[in-house]
Amino acid sequence: MSEKPEHFIIDGKRLDGRRRDELRPIKIELSPLDRADGSCYLEWGRNKVVAAVYGPRELHPRHRQNMTGAVVQCRYNMASFSVDERIRPGPSRRSVEISKVIRQAFEHVVFTKFFPKTAIDIYIEVLRADAGTRTAGINAASLALADAGIPMRGLVSACAVGKVDGEIVLDLMKEEDNFGDADVPVAMTSDNRITLLQMDGRMTTEEFYKALELAKTGCTTVYELQRQALVEKYDNEYQAEGGLDE
Ligand code: CDP
């Protein structure tokens, strides 16, 4: 693990040169996996994640089926080689918790009632981690769900906010996440309904509301990138099929 830096913000710039309210660069690729119903590969700074969605498909074992709607399931996994110190393969307390909160971030956004007795499975694989993997996973999963054609109230967009050197900053990188004062991952729909909110560390109430406002602006930027990625994909497919008939 890297060492705690003496300062996180020097002359108004963070360790990687960003402003306090700046996101790391995001790159999105839709449908990289042709065997999944929907998929998305996403890079966010030095994070690399892939999300795959299967379903709606019949849920087994049957006693887990819900007669009034689909069951959303999620598995978040970090590859052994995704961090400096090799991670033991298989579930850990951390991955079980993250899988659960990501599932909850989508449960009330997906129109599950259209698909009784089925499962909608979300798989998130983290290939390279640099803080913010759950938020990167949510952004990728949201697009993978849309790519699978699963009806939703809207896209879910996520980013973390936090506190370092006593200041509120957007989108923590690893050193800020590991050694900062607070880390607050947030996910929300485009009409600002929060579907995930966690907090590690401490903030005053005033700082928390300031951080939440900053998270909103971060999620709005992420949403715009997600929307663009979808529009580009469907536009390209439409053009490939011959576009408008003259
Ligand atoms: O990734 P996220 O910020 O959602 O979750 P976290 O539990 O706050 O982890 C922050 C970062 O610590 C991860 O993204 C990894 O870069 C790193 N980490 C690690 O190096 N080894 C682990 N076993 C878990 C996390």
PDB file of C-alpha atoms in Angstrom, residues 21 23 159 170 212-222:
ATOM      1  CA  ASP A  21     -14.659  19.499  -8.238  1.00  0.00           C
ATOM      2  CA  LEU A  23     -13.855  13.957 -12.128  1.00  0.00           C
ATOM      3  CA  CYS A 159     -19.620   8.991  -8.068  1.00  0.00           C
ATOM      4  CA  LEU A 170     -15.174  15.021  -5.934  1.00  0.00           C
ATOM      5  CA  LEU A 212     -24.023  15.846  -1.500  1.00  0.00           C
ATOM      6  CA  GLU A 213     -24.420  18.894  -3.749  1.00  0.00           C
ATOM      7  CA  LEU A 214     -21.019  18.165  -5.278  1.00  0.00           C
ATOM      8  CA  ALA A 215     -22.018  14.517  -5.781  1.00  0.00           C
ATOM      9  CA  LYS A 216     -25.106  15.711  -7.665  1.00  0.00           C
ATOM     10  CA  THR A 217     -23.009  17.689 -10.117  1.00  0.00           C
ATOM     11  CA  GLY A 218     -20.647  14.702 -10.509  1.00  0.00           C
ATOM     12  CA  CYS A 219     -23.555  12.319 -11.171  1.00  0.00           C
ATOM     13  CA  THR A 220     -25.029  14.760 -13.708  1.00  0.00           C
ATOM     14  CA  THR A 221     -21.740  14.774 -15.647  1.00  0.00           C
ATOM     15  CA  VAL A 222     -21.583  10.970 -15.498  1.00  0.00           C
TER      16      VAL A 222
END
